[in-house]
Amino acid sequence: MKIIDRHQLIDQLNWRYATKQFDPTLKISAQDWAALEEALVLTPSSIGLQPWTFLVIDDPTVRAKLLLASYGQPQVVDASHLVVFATKANYSIADVDAHIRQAAKVRGVSVESLDGLRSMAVRSVVQGMNETERRNWAVNQTYIALGNLVTSAALLGIDAAPMEGFEKGRYDDLLGLKARGLTASVLAAVGYRKDSDKYASAPKVRFPRAEVVLHV
Ligand SMILES: Cc1cc2nc3c(=O)[nH]c(=O)nc-3n(C[C@H](O)[C@H](O)[C@H](O)COP(=O)(O)O)c2cc1C
């Protein structure tokens, strides 16, 4: 098995930065993009419930509309790919059941044999939280996918810009998310940096490791 070593890992995490200027002429290959979509799919989530949908905005006219709801941040139109991380707005028992059916299919077991898992998920997520708590829970899960995508892209030498600077309600309207039971949580523009982007060489501002990692 080919694995990267720890130096390569840290080098790539230092190489990555929240890209401000993408080169609009550089496109991610279909193979690399397929791998990044697979990375999204492989994201872990609480109880494995995956309360999300990832919208890849291929249509440039839709991207131009989204730019108007993104405070003019040019990454939305210039990056090779734009992902809108959408969260299930009101996670329900039907969603738990969809997961249970998929688990039964993939693992080759009966739906009934997963009754315990189903009850636990219904109790802790659907019945144990009010709508706001449930939405927050689902949004938290969605952000794990954002981190996964950003890091995966960096390991492939692909740039990414995680973005919260957009009007969620307008995104929901423009993409018809409400009708699908979804709401926009966060974005990632993904592609290749422009040489002129001065942020690429800006030193990283991070608190010292000893301050943020405590050994107890
Ligand atoms: C969830 C999230 C949302 C962000 N939203 C924006 C954004 O809307 N616009 C922007 O220019 N940068 C945005 N950033 C980039 C951060 O400012 C950046 O990641 C941080 O300053 C650390 O710098 P680095 O990523 O270049 O190491 C966002 C980052 C994260 C993780």
JSON list of C-alpha atoms and ligand atoms in Angstrom, two decimals:
[
{"chain": "A", "resi": 1, "resn": "MET", "atom": "CA", "xyz": [0.00, 0.00, 0.00]},
{"chain": "A", "resi": 2, "resn": "LYS", "atom": "CA", "xyz": [1.32, 3.42, -0.95]},
{"chain": "A", "resi": 3, "resn": "ILE", "atom": "CA", "xyz": [0.92, 5.93, 1.85]},
{"chain": "A", "resi": 4, "resn": "ILE", "atom": "CA", "xyz": [2.29, 9.43, 2.18]},
{"chain": "A", "resi": 5, "resn": "ASP", "atom": "CA", "xyz": [4.75, 10.07, 4.98]},
{"chain": "A", "resi": 6, "resn": "ARG", "atom": "CA", "xyz": [4.27, 12.59, 7.76]},
{"chain": "A", "resi": 7, "resn": "HIS", "atom": "CA", "xyz": [6.45, 15.18, 6.05]},
{"chain": "A", "resi": 8, "resn": "GLN", "atom": "CA", "xyz": [4.37, 15.04, 2.89]},
{"chain": "A", "resi": 9, "resn": "LEU", "atom": "CA", "xyz": [1.22, 15.38, 4.98]},
{"chain": "A", "resi": 10, "resn": "ILE", "atom": "CA", "xyz": [2.39, 18.51, 6.77]},
{"chain": "A", "resi": 11, "resn": "ASP", "atom": "CA", "xyz": [3.88, 19.94, 3.57]},
{"chain": "A", "resi": 12, "resn": "GLN", "atom": "CA", "xyz": [0.52, 19.63, 1.80]},
{"chain": "A", "resi": 13, "resn": "LEU", "atom": "CA", "xyz": [-1.38, 21.10, 4.75]},
{"chain": "A", "resi": 14, "resn": "ASN", "atom": "CA", "xyz": [1.00, 24.07, 4.68]},
{"chain": "A", "resi": 15, "resn": "TRP", "atom": "CA", "xyz": [0.76, 24.30, 0.89]},
{"chain": "A", "resi": 16, "resn": "ARG", "atom": "CA", "xyz": [-3.00, 24.63, 1.04]},
{"chain": "A", "resi": 17, "resn": "TYR", "atom": "CA", "xyz": [-4.58, 27.96, 1.82]},
{"chain": "A", "resi": 18, "resn": "ALA", "atom": "CA", "xyz": [-8.01, 29.47, 1.45]},
{"chain": "A", "resi": 19, "resn": "THR", "atom": "CA", "xyz": [-7.60, 30.42, -2.18]},
{"chain": "A", "resi": 20, "resn": "LYS", "atom": "CA", "xyz": [-8.82, 33.90, -3.10]},
{"chain": "A", "resi": 21, "resn": "GLN", "atom": "CA", "xyz": [-7.90, 33.93, -6.79]},
{"chain": "A", "resi": 22, "resn": "PHE", "atom": "CA", "xyz": [-8.53, 30.89, -8.96]},
{"chain": "A", "resi": 23, "resn": "ASP", "atom": "CA", "xyz": [-7.22, 30.59, -12.50]},
{"chain": "A", "resi": 24, "resn": "PRO", "atom": "CA", "xyz": [-10.47, 30.29, -14.49]},
{"chain": "A", "resi": 25, "resn": "THR", "atom": "CA", "xyz": [-8.62, 28.59, -17.38]},
{"chain": "A", "resi": 26, "resn": "LEU", "atom": "CA", "xyz": [-7.48, 25.61, -15.30]},
{"chain": "A", "resi": 27, "resn": "LYS", "atom": "CA", "xyz": [-9.96, 22.75, -14.90]},
{"chain": "A", "resi": 28, "resn": "ILE", "atom": "CA", "xyz": [-9.71, 19.76, -12.59]},
{"chain": "A", "resi": 29, "resn": "SER", "atom": "CA", "xyz": [-9.50, 16.53, -14.61]},
{"chain": "A", "resi": 30, "resn": "ALA", "atom": "CA", "xyz": [-12.58, 14.30, -14.66]},
{"chain": "A", "resi": 31, "resn": "GLN", "atom": "CA", "xyz": [-10.62, 11.58, -12.86]},
{"chain": "A", "resi": 32, "resn": "ASP", "atom": "CA", "xyz": [-9.43, 13.85, -10.06]},
{"chain": "A", "resi": 33, "resn": "TRP", "atom": "CA", "xyz": [-12.89, 15.34, -9.69]},
{"chain": "A", "resi": 34, "resn": "ALA", "atom": "CA", "xyz": [-14.43, 11.87, -9.46]},
{"chain": "A", "resi": 35, "resn": "ALA", "atom": "CA", "xyz": [-11.96, 11.07, -6.66]},
{"chain": "A", "resi": 36, "resn": "LEU", "atom": "CA", "xyz": [-12.96, 14.23, -4.79]},
{"chain": "A", "resi": 37, "resn": "GLU", "atom": "CA", "xyz": [-16.64, 13.35, -5.14]},
{"chain": "A", "resi": 38, "resn": "GLU", "atom": "CA", "xyz": [-15.80, 9.94, -3.71]},
{"chain": "A", "resi": 39, "resn": "ALA", "atom": "CA", "xyz": [-14.03, 11.67, -0.81]},
{"chain": "A", "resi": 40, "resn": "LEU", "atom": "CA", "xyz": [-17.26, 13.55, -0.14]},
{"chain": "A", "resi": 41, "resn": "VAL", "atom": "CA", "xyz": [-19.24, 10.31, -0.17]},
{"chain": "A", "resi": 42, "resn": "LEU", "atom": "CA", "xyz": [-16.74, 8.67, 2.21]},
{"chain": "A", "resi": 43, "resn": "THR", "atom": "CA", "xyz": [-17.12, 11.38, 4.85]},
{"chain": "A", "resi": 44, "resn": "PRO", "atom": "CA", "xyz": [-17.92, 9.93, 8.28]},
{"chain": "A", "resi": 45, "resn": "SER", "atom": "CA", "xyz": [-20.98, 11.14, 10.17]},
{"chain": "A", "resi": 46, "resn": "SER", "atom": "CA", "xyz": [-22.69, 10.59, 13.50]},
{"chain": "A", "resi": 47, "resn": "ILE", "atom": "CA", "xyz": [-24.36, 7.14, 13.50]},
{"chain": "A", "resi": 48, "resn": "GLY", "atom": "CA", "xyz": [-23.45, 7.12, 9.78]},
{"chain": "A", "resi": 49, "resn": "LEU", "atom": "CA", "xyz": [-26.61, 9.07, 8.98]},
{"chain": "A", "resi": 50, "resn": "GLN", "atom": "CA", "xyz": [-25.15, 11.39, 6.28]},
{"chain": "A", "resi": 51, "resn": "PRO", "atom": "CA", "xyz": [-27.72, 14.20, 6.59]},
{"chain": "A", "resi": 52, "resn": "TRP", "atom": "CA", "xyz": [-26.52, 16.01, 3.49]},
{"chain": "A", "resi": 53, "resn": "THR", "atom": "CA", "xyz": [-26.49, 16.48, -0.26]},
{"chain": "A", "resi": 54, "resn": "PHE", "atom": "CA", "xyz": [-23.56, 17.96, -2.16]},
{"chain": "A", "resi": 55, "resn": "LEU", "atom": "CA", "xyz": [-24.54, 20.10, -5.12]},
{"chain": "A", "resi": 56, "resn": "VAL", "atom": "CA", "xyz": [-21.86, 20.52, -7.75]},
{"chain": "A", "resi": 57, "resn": "ILE", "atom": "CA", "xyz": [-22.78, 23.62, -9.70]},
{"chain": "A", "resi": 58, "resn": "ASP", "atom": "CA", "xyz": [-21.77, 22.86, -13.28]},
{"chain": "A", "resi": 59, "resn": "ASP", "atom": "CA", "xyz": [-23.93, 25.49, -14.99]},
{"chain": "A", "resi": 60, "resn": "PRO", "atom": "CA", "xyz": [-22.04, 28.80, -15.41]},
{"chain": "A", "resi": 61, "resn": "THR", "atom": "CA", "xyz": [-25.27, 30.79, -15.55]},
{"chain": "A", "resi": 62, "resn": "VAL", "atom": "CA", "xyz": [-26.27, 29.40, -12.14]},
{"chain": "A", "resi": 63, "resn": "ARG", "atom": "CA", "xyz": [-22.82, 30.24, -10.82]},
{"chain": "A", "resi": 64, "resn": "ALA", "atom": "CA", "xyz": [-23.19, 33.82, -12.07]},
{"chain": "A", "resi": 65, "resn": "LYS", "atom": "CA", "xyz": [-26.47, 34.09, -10.15]},
{"chain": "A", "resi": 66, "resn": "LEU", "atom": "CA", "xyz": [-24.86, 32.62, -7.03]},
{"chain": "A", "resi": 67, "resn": "LEU", "atom": "CA", "xyz": [-22.06, 35.20, -7.26]},
{"chain": "A", "resi": 68, "resn": "LEU", "atom": "CA", "xyz": [-24.66, 37.90, -6.63]},
{"chain": "A", "resi": 69, "resn": "ALA", "atom": "CA", "xyz": [-25.58, 36.12, -3.39]},
{"chain": "A", "resi": 70, "resn": "SER", "atom": "CA", "xyz": [-21.91, 35.63, -2.37]},
{"chain": "A", "resi": 71, "resn": "TYR", "atom": "CA", "xyz": [-20.88, 39.22, -1.69]},
{"chain": "A", "resi": 72, "resn": "GLY", "atom": "CA", "xyz": [-19.16, 39.19, -5.08]},
{"chain": "A", "resi": 73, "resn": "GLN", "atom": "CA", "xyz": [-16.51, 36.67, -4.00]},
{"chain": "A", "resi": 74, "resn": "PRO", "atom": "CA", "xyz": [-14.99, 35.72, -7.38]},
{"chain": "A", "resi": 75, "resn": "GLN", "atom": "CA", "xyz": [-14.08, 32.17, -6.33]},
{"chain": "A", "resi": 76, "resn": "VAL", "atom": "CA", "xyz": [-17.72, 31.25, -6.93]},
{"chain": "A", "resi": 77, "resn": "VAL", "atom": "CA", "xyz": [-17.36, 31.76, -10.68]},
{"chain": "A", "resi": 78, "resn": "ASP", "atom": "CA", "xyz": [-13.61, 31.42, -11.30]},
{"chain": "A", "resi": 79, "resn": "ALA", "atom": "CA", "xyz": [-12.86, 28.08, -9.63]},
{"chain": "A", "resi": 80, "resn": "SER", "atom": "CA", "xyz": [-13.00, 24.93, -11.72]},
{"chain": "A", "resi": 81, "resn": "HIS", "atom": "CA", "xyz": [-15.73, 23.48, -9.48]},
{"chain": "A", "resi": 82, "resn": "LEU", "atom": "CA", "xyz": [-18.15, 24.85, -6.91]},
{"chain": "A", "resi": 83, "resn": "VAL", "atom": "CA", "xyz": [-19.73, 22.64, -4.24]},
{"chain": "A", "resi": 84, "resn": "VAL", "atom": "CA", "xyz": [-22.72, 23.78, -2.21]},
{"chain": "A", "resi": 85, "resn": "PHE", "atom": "CA", "xyz": [-22.89, 21.70, 0.96]},
{"chain": "A", "resi": 86, "resn": "ALA", "atom": "CA", "xyz": [-26.60, 21.33, 1.68]},
{"chain": "A", "resi": 87, "resn": "THR", "atom": "CA", "xyz": [-27.97, 19.95, 4.91]},
{"chain": "A", "resi": 88, "resn": "LYS", "atom": "CA", "xyz": [-31.21, 18.10, 5.52]},
{"chain": "A", "resi": 89, "resn": "ALA", "atom": "CA", "xyz": [-33.26, 20.85, 7.11]},
{"chain": "A", "resi": 90, "resn": "ASN", "atom": "CA", "xyz": [-35.50, 18.70, 9.29]},
{"chain": "A", "resi": 91, "resn": "TYR", "atom": "CA", "xyz": [-33.96, 15.25, 9.61]},
{"chain": "A", "resi": 92, "resn": "SER", "atom": "CA", "xyz": [-36.78, 12.74, 10.00]},
{"chain": "A", "resi": 93, "resn": "ILE", "atom": "CA", "xyz": [-37.64, 9.12, 10.71]},
{"chain": "A", "resi": 94, "resn": "ALA", "atom": "CA", "xyz": [-37.96, 8.62, 6.93]},
{"chain": "A", "resi": 95, "resn": "ASP", "atom": "CA", "xyz": [-34.31, 9.68, 6.62]},
{"chain": "A", "resi": 96, "resn": "VAL", "atom": "CA", "xyz": [-33.27, 7.18, 9.30]},
{"chain": "A", "resi": 97, "resn": "ASP", "atom": "CA", "xyz": [-35.19, 4.48, 7.43]},
{"chain": "A", "resi": 98, "resn": "ALA", "atom": "CA", "xyz": [-33.45, 5.32, 4.16]},
{"chain": "A", "resi": 99, "resn": "HIS", "atom": "CA", "xyz": [-30.12, 4.82, 5.93]},
{"chain": "A", "resi": 100, "resn": "ILE", "atom": "CA", "xyz": [-31.25, 1.57, 7.53]},
{"chain": "A", "resi": 101, "resn": "ARG", "atom": "CA", "xyz": [-32.38, 0.20, 4.12]},
{"chain": "A", "resi": 102, "resn": "GLN", "atom": "CA", "xyz": [-29.03, 1.12, 2.58]},
{"chain": "A", "resi": 103, "resn": "ALA", "atom": "CA", "xyz": [-27.11, -0.43, 5.49]},
{"chain": "A", "resi": 104, "resn": "ALA", "atom": "CA", "xyz": [-29.13, -3.65, 5.16]},
{"chain": "A", "resi": 105, "resn": "LYS", "atom": "CA", "xyz": [-28.46, -3.78, 1.42]},
{"chain": "A", "resi": 106, "resn": "VAL", "atom": "CA", "xyz": [-24.72, -3.05, 1.66]},
{"chain": "A", "resi": 107, "resn": "ARG", "atom": "CA", "xyz": [-24.10, -5.39, 4.60]},
{"chain": "A", "resi": 108, "resn": "GLY", "atom": "CA", "xyz": [-26.38, -8.14, 3.27]},
{"chain": "A", "resi": 109, "resn": "VAL", "atom": "CA", "xyz": [-28.57, -8.32, 6.37]},
{"chain": "A", "resi": 110, "resn": "SER", "atom": "CA", "xyz": [-32.29, -7.87, 6.97]},
{"chain": "A", "resi": 111, "resn": "VAL", "atom": "CA", "xyz": [-33.80, -4.50, 7.81]},
{"chain": "A", "resi": 112, "resn": "GLU", "atom": "CA", "xyz": [-35.27, -6.10, 10.96]},
{"chain": "A", "resi": 113, "resn": "SER", "atom": "CA", "xyz": [-31.81, -7.08, 12.19]},
{"chain": "A", "resi": 114, "resn": "LEU", "atom": "CA", "xyz": [-30.97, -3.36, 12.31]},
{"chain": "A", "resi": 115, "resn": "ASP", "atom": "CA", "xyz": [-33.92, -2.52, 14.58]},
{"chain": "A", "resi": 116, "resn": "GLY", "atom": "CA", "xyz": [-31.63, -1.64, 17.49]},
{"chain": "A", "resi": 117, "resn": "LEU", "atom": "CA", "xyz": [-29.61, 0.79, 15.38]},
{"chain": "A", "resi": 118, "resn": "ARG", "atom": "CA", "xyz": [-32.81, 2.29, 13.99]},
{"chain": "A", "resi": 119, "resn": "SER", "atom": "CA", "xyz": [-34.32, 2.86, 17.44]},
{"chain": "A", "resi": 120, "resn": "MET", "atom": "CA", "xyz": [-31.10, 4.39, 18.71]},
{"chain": "A", "resi": 121, "resn": "ALA", "atom": "CA", "xyz": [-30.94, 6.80, 15.76]},
{"chain": "A", "resi": 122, "resn": "VAL", "atom": "CA", "xyz": [-34.62, 7.75, 16.05]},
{"chain": "A", "resi": 123, "resn": "ARG", "atom": "CA", "xyz": [-34.33, 8.23, 19.80]},
{"chain": "A", "resi": 124, "resn": "SER", "atom": "CA", "xyz": [-31.14, 10.27, 19.80]},
{"chain": "A", "resi": 125, "resn": "VAL", "atom": "CA", "xyz": [-31.55, 12.39, 16.67]},
{"chain": "A", "resi": 126, "resn": "VAL", "atom": "CA", "xyz": [-35.24, 12.63, 15.76]},
{"chain": "A", "resi": 127, "resn": "GLN", "atom": "CA", "xyz": [-36.99, 12.42, 19.12]},
{"chain": "A", "resi": 128, "resn": "GLY", "atom": "CA", "xyz": [-34.13, 13.59, 21.34]},
{"chain": "A", "resi": 129, "resn": "MET", "atom": "CA", "xyz": [-33.69, 16.96, 19.67]},
{"chain": "A", "resi": 130, "resn": "ASN", "atom": "CA", "xyz": [-36.00, 19.81, 18.73]},
{"chain": "A", "resi": 131, "resn": "GLU", "atom": "CA", "xyz": [-35.97, 21.11, 15.17]},
{"chain": "A", "resi": 132, "resn": "THR", "atom": "CA", "xyz": [-33.27, 23.71, 15.81]},
{"chain": "A", "resi": 133, "resn": "GLU", "atom": "CA", "xyz": [-31.02, 21.26, 17.62]},
{"chain": "A", "resi": 134, "resn": "ARG", "atom": "CA", "xyz": [-31.54, 18.71, 14.86]},
{"chain": "A", "resi": 135, "resn": "ARG", "atom": "CA", "xyz": [-30.64, 21.23, 12.20]},
{"chain": "A", "resi": 136, "resn": "ASN", "atom": "CA", "xyz": [-27.50, 22.25, 14.11]},
{"chain": "A", "resi": 137, "resn": "TRP", "atom": "CA", "xyz": [-26.58, 18.61, 14.47]},
{"chain": "A", "resi": 138, "resn": "ALA", "atom": "CA", "xyz": [-26.99, 18.08, 10.72]},
{"chain": "A", "resi": 139, "resn": "VAL", "atom": "CA", "xyz": [-25.02, 21.22, 9.86]},
{"chain": "A", "resi": 140, "resn": "ASN", "atom": "CA", "xyz": [-22.19, 20.02, 12.11]},
{"chain": "A", "resi": 141, "resn": "GLN", "atom": "CA", "xyz": [-22.09, 16.76, 10.18]},
{"chain": "A", "resi": 142, "resn": "THR", "atom": "CA", "xyz": [-22.02, 18.65, 6.90]},
{"chain": "A", "resi": 143, "resn": "TYR", "atom": "CA", "xyz": [-18.94, 20.61, 7.96]},
{"chain": "A", "resi": 144, "resn": "ILE", "atom": "CA", "xyz": [-17.05, 17.35, 8.40]},
{"chain": "A", "resi": 145, "resn": "ALA", "atom": "CA", "xyz": [-17.54, 16.82, 4.66]},
{"chain": "A", "resi": 146, "resn": "LEU", "atom": "CA", "xyz": [-16.17, 20.30, 4.00]},
{"chain": "A", "resi": 147, "resn": "GLY", "atom": "CA", "xyz": [-13.00, 19.49, 5.95]},
{"chain": "A", "resi": 148, "resn": "ASN", "atom": "CA", "xyz": [-12.70, 16.17, 4.20]},
{"chain": "A", "resi": 149, "resn": "LEU", "atom": "CA", "xyz": [-12.94, 17.78, 0.77]},
{"chain": "A", "resi": 150, "resn": "VAL", "atom": "CA", "xyz": [-10.48, 20.57, 1.53]},
{"chain": "A", "resi": 151, "resn": "THR", "atom": "CA", "xyz": [-7.86, 18.17, 2.91]},
{"chain": "A", "resi": 152, "resn": "SER", "atom": "CA", "xyz": [-8.40, 15.60, 0.15]},
{"chain": "A", "resi": 153, "resn": "ALA", "atom": "CA", "xyz": [-7.97, 18.29, -2.49]},
{"chain": "A", "resi": 154, "resn": "ALA", "atom": "CA", "xyz": [-4.73, 19.47, -0.85]},
{"chain": "A", "resi": 155, "resn": "LEU", "atom": "CA", "xyz": [-3.36, 15.92, -0.89]},
{"chain": "A", "resi": 156, "resn": "LEU", "atom": "CA", "xyz": [-3.96, 15.86, -4.66]},
{"chain": "A", "resi": 157, "resn": "GLY", "atom": "CA", "xyz": [-2.32, 19.28, -5.12]},
{"chain": "A", "resi": 158, "resn": "ILE", "atom": "CA", "xyz": [-5.68, 20.91, -5.81]},
{"chain": "A", "resi": 159, "resn": "ASP", "atom": "CA", "xyz": [-6.66, 24.24, -4.29]},
{"chain": "A", "resi": 160, "resn": "ALA", "atom": "CA", "xyz": [-9.84, 24.93, -2.37]},
{"chain": "A", "resi": 161, "resn": "ALA", "atom": "CA", "xyz": [-11.64, 27.83, -0.76]},
{"chain": "A", "resi": 162, "resn": "PRO", "atom": "CA", "xyz": [-14.06, 26.99, 2.06]},
{"chain": "A", "resi": 163, "resn": "MET", "atom": "CA", "xyz": [-16.67, 29.75, 2.14]},
{"chain": "A", "resi": 164, "resn": "GLU", "atom": "CA", "xyz": [-19.35, 30.86, 4.55]},
{"chain": "A", "resi": 165, "resn": "GLY", "atom": "CA", "xyz": [-19.62, 34.32, 3.05]},
{"chain": "A", "resi": 166, "resn": "PHE", "atom": "CA", "xyz": [-22.86, 33.91, 1.15]},
{"chain": "A", "resi": 167, "resn": "GLU", "atom": "CA", "xyz": [-26.57, 34.53, 1.69]},
{"chain": "A", "resi": 168, "resn": "LYS", "atom": "CA", "xyz": [-28.00, 31.18, 2.64]},
{"chain": "A", "resi": 169, "resn": "GLY", "atom": "CA", "xyz": [-31.63, 32.08, 2.06]},
{"chain": "A", "resi": 170, "resn": "ARG", "atom": "CA", "xyz": [-30.87, 33.33, -1.44]},
{"chain": "A", "resi": 171, "resn": "TYR", "atom": "CA", "xyz": [-28.89, 30.18, -2.21]},
{"chain": "A", "resi": 172, "resn": "ASP", "atom": "CA", "xyz": [-31.81, 28.08, -0.99]},
{"chain": "A", "resi": 173, "resn": "ASP", "atom": "CA", "xyz": [-34.12, 30.01, -3.34]},
{"chain": "A", "resi": 174, "resn": "LEU", "atom": "CA", "xyz": [-31.82, 30.00, -6.37]},
{"chain": "A", "resi": 175, "resn": "LEU", "atom": "CA", "xyz": [-31.15, 26.26, -6.09]},
{"chain": "A", "resi": 176, "resn": "GLY", "atom": "CA", "xyz": [-34.66, 25.25, -5.09]},
{"chain": "A", "resi": 177, "resn": "LEU", "atom": "CA", "xyz": [-33.32, 23.62, -1.93]},
{"chain": "A", "resi": 178, "resn": "LYS", "atom": "CA", "xyz": [-36.39, 24.06, 0.26]},
{"chain": "A", "resi": 179, "resn": "ALA", "atom": "CA", "xyz": [-38.47, 21.85, -2.03]},
{"chain": "A", "resi": 180, "resn": "ARG", "atom": "CA", "xyz": [-35.86, 19.13, -1.58]},
{"chain": "A", "resi": 181, "resn": "GLY", "atom": "CA", "xyz": [-35.90, 19.48, 2.22]},
{"chain": "A", "resi": 182, "resn": "LEU", "atom": "CA", "xyz": [-32.42, 21.00, 2.16]},
{"chain": "A", "resi": 183, "resn": "THR", "atom": "CA", "xyz": [-30.72, 24.20, 3.22]},
{"chain": "A", "resi": 184, "resn": "ALA", "atom": "CA", "xyz": [-27.32, 25.54, 2.15]},
{"chain": "A", "resi": 185, "resn": "SER", "atom": "CA", "xyz": [-24.69, 25.34, 4.90]},
{"chain": "A", "resi": 186, "resn": "VAL", "atom": "CA", "xyz": [-21.29, 26.13, 3.42]},
{"chain": "A", "resi": 187, "resn": "LEU", "atom": "CA", "xyz": [-19.45, 26.22, 0.08]},
{"chain": "A", "resi": 188, "resn": "ALA", "atom": "CA", "xyz": [-16.19, 25.05, -1.37]},
{"chain": "A", "resi": 189, "resn": "ALA", "atom": "CA", "xyz": [-14.69, 26.48, -4.54]},
{"chain": "A", "resi": 190, "resn": "VAL", "atom": "CA", "xyz": [-12.13, 24.01, -5.87]},
{"chain": "A", "resi": 191, "resn": "GLY", "atom": "CA", "xyz": [-9.58, 24.42, -8.65]},
{"chain": "A", "resi": 192, "resn": "TYR", "atom": "CA", "xyz": [-6.14, 25.88, -9.20]},
{"chain": "A", "resi": 193, "resn": "ARG", "atom": "CA", "xyz": [-4.69, 29.08, -7.78]},
{"chain": "A", "resi": 194, "resn": "LYS", "atom": "CA", "xyz": [-3.64, 32.03, -9.90]},
{"chain": "A", "resi": 195, "resn": "ASP", "atom": "CA", "xyz": [0.06, 32.89, -9.61]},
{"chain": "A", "resi": 196, "resn": "SER", "atom": "CA", "xyz": [-0.89, 36.44, -8.63]},
{"chain": "A", "resi": 197, "resn": "ASP", "atom": "CA", "xyz": [-2.76, 35.34, -5.46]},
{"chain": "A", "resi": 198, "resn": "LYS", "atom": "CA", "xyz": [-0.61, 36.86, -2.72]},
{"chain": "A", "resi": 199, "resn": "TYR", "atom": "CA", "xyz": [-2.42, 34.89, -0.02]},
{"chain": "A", "resi": 200, "resn": "ALA", "atom": "CA", "xyz": [-0.63, 31.75, -1.19]},
{"chain": "A", "resi": 201, "resn": "SER", "atom": "CA", "xyz": [2.62, 32.91, 0.40]},
{"chain": "A", "resi": 202, "resn": "ALA", "atom": "CA", "xyz": [1.16, 34.59, 3.50]},
{"chain": "A", "resi": 203, "resn": "PRO", "atom": "CA", "xyz": [2.44, 32.94, 6.69]},
{"chain": "A", "resi": 204, "resn": "LYS", "atom": "CA", "xyz": [-0.22, 30.84, 8.40]},
{"chain": "A", "resi": 205, "resn": "VAL", "atom": "CA", "xyz": [-1.74, 32.45, 11.47]},
{"chain": "A", "resi": 206, "resn": "ARG", "atom": "CA", "xyz": [-2.27, 29.70, 14.02]},
{"chain": "A", "resi": 207, "resn": "PHE", "atom": "CA", "xyz": [-2.05, 29.58, 17.80]},
{"chain": "A", "resi": 208, "resn": "PRO", "atom": "CA", "xyz": [0.96, 27.59, 19.01]},
{"chain": "A", "resi": 209, "resn": "ARG", "atom": "CA", "xyz": [0.40, 23.85, 19.16]},
{"chain": "A", "resi": 210, "resn": "ALA", "atom": "CA", "xyz": [1.08, 23.82, 22.91]},
{"chain": "A", "resi": 211, "resn": "GLU", "atom": "CA", "xyz": [-1.82, 26.23, 23.42]},
{"chain": "A", "resi": 212, "resn": "VAL", "atom": "CA", "xyz": [-4.43, 24.39, 21.38]},
{"chain": "A", "resi": 213, "resn": "VAL", "atom": "CA", "xyz": [-3.42, 20.77, 21.93]},
{"chain": "A", "resi": 214, "resn": "LEU", "atom": "CA", "xyz": [-3.52, 19.86, 25.59]},
{"chain": "A", "resi": 215, "resn": "HIS", "atom": "CA", "xyz": [-2.30, 16.54, 26.91]},
{"chain": "A", "resi": 216, "resn": "VAL", "atom": "CA", "xyz": [-4.25, 15.56, 29.98]},
{"chain": "B", "resi": 1, "resn": "LIG", "atom": "C1", "xyz": [-16.01, 27.37, 7.22]},
{"chain": "B", "resi": 1, "resn": "LIG", "atom": "C2", "xyz": [-15.12, 28.41, 6.60]},
{"chain": "B", "resi": 1, "resn": "LIG", "atom": "C3", "xyz": [-15.67, 29.49, 5.95]},
{"chain": "B", "resi": 1, "resn": "LIG", "atom": "C4", "xyz": [-14.88, 30.43, 5.32]},
{"chain": "B", "resi": 1, "resn": "LIG", "atom": "N1", "xyz": [-15.45, 31.45, 4.58]},
{"chain": "B", "resi": 1, "resn": "LIG", "atom": "C5", "xyz": [-14.66, 32.25, 3.84]},
{"chain": "B", "resi": 1, "resn": "LIG", "atom": "C6", "xyz": [-15.22, 33.18, 2.93]},
{"chain": "B", "resi": 1, "resn": "LIG", "atom": "O1", "xyz": [-16.44, 33.29, 2.77]},
{"chain": "B", "resi": 1, "resn": "LIG", "atom": "N2", "xyz": [-14.38, 33.97, 2.23]},
{"chain": "B", "resi": 1, "resn": "LIG", "atom": "C7", "xyz": [-13.02, 33.87, 2.34]},
{"chain": "B", "resi": 1, "resn": "LIG", "atom": "O2", "xyz": [-12.30, 34.61, 1.66]},
{"chain": "B", "resi": 1, "resn": "LIG", "atom": "N3", "xyz": [-12.46, 32.99, 3.20]},
{"chain": "B", "resi": 1, "resn": "LIG", "atom": "C8", "xyz": [-13.23, 32.17, 3.93]},
{"chain": "B", "resi": 1, "resn": "LIG", "atom": "N4", "xyz": [-12.67, 31.22, 4.77]},
{"chain": "B", "resi": 1, "resn": "LIG", "atom": "C9", "xyz": [-11.20, 31.11, 4.81]},
{"chain": "B", "resi": 1, "resn": "LIG", "atom": "C10", "xyz": [-10.59, 31.42, 6.19]},
{"chain": "B", "resi": 1, "resn": "LIG", "atom": "O3", "xyz": [-10.53, 32.79, 6.39]},
{"chain": "B", "resi": 1, "resn": "LIG", "atom": "C11", "xyz": [-9.20, 30.75, 6.24]},
{"chain": "B", "resi": 1, "resn": "LIG", "atom": "O4", "xyz": [-9.37, 29.36, 6.12]},
{"chain": "B", "resi": 1, "resn": "LIG", "atom": "C12", "xyz": [-8.46, 31.07, 7.52]},
{"chain": "B", "resi": 1, "resn": "LIG", "atom": "O5", "xyz": [-8.17, 32.44, 7.60]},
{"chain": "B", "resi": 1, "resn": "LIG", "atom": "C13", "xyz": [-7.16, 30.29, 7.62]},
{"chain": "B", "resi": 1, "resn": "LIG", "atom": "O6", "xyz": [-6.33, 30.51, 6.51]},
{"chain": "B", "resi": 1, "resn": "LIG", "atom": "P1", "xyz": [-5.86, 29.34, 5.53]},
{"chain": "B", "resi": 1, "resn": "LIG", "atom": "O7", "xyz": [-7.06, 28.51, 5.22]},
{"chain": "B", "resi": 1, "resn": "LIG", "atom": "O8", "xyz": [-5.38, 30.08, 4.29]},
{"chain": "B", "resi": 1, "resn": "LIG", "atom": "O9", "xyz": [-4.78, 28.56, 6.20]},
{"chain": "B", "resi": 1, "resn": "LIG", "atom": "C14", "xyz": [-13.46, 30.30, 5.39]},
{"chain": "B", "resi": 1, "resn": "LIG", "atom": "C15", "xyz": [-12.91, 29.20, 6.07]},
{"chain": "B", "resi": 1, "resn": "LIG", "atom": "C16", "xyz": [-13.72, 28.26, 6.65]},
{"chain": "B", "resi": 1, "resn": "LIG", "atom": "C17", "xyz": [-13.08, 27.05, 7.30]}
]
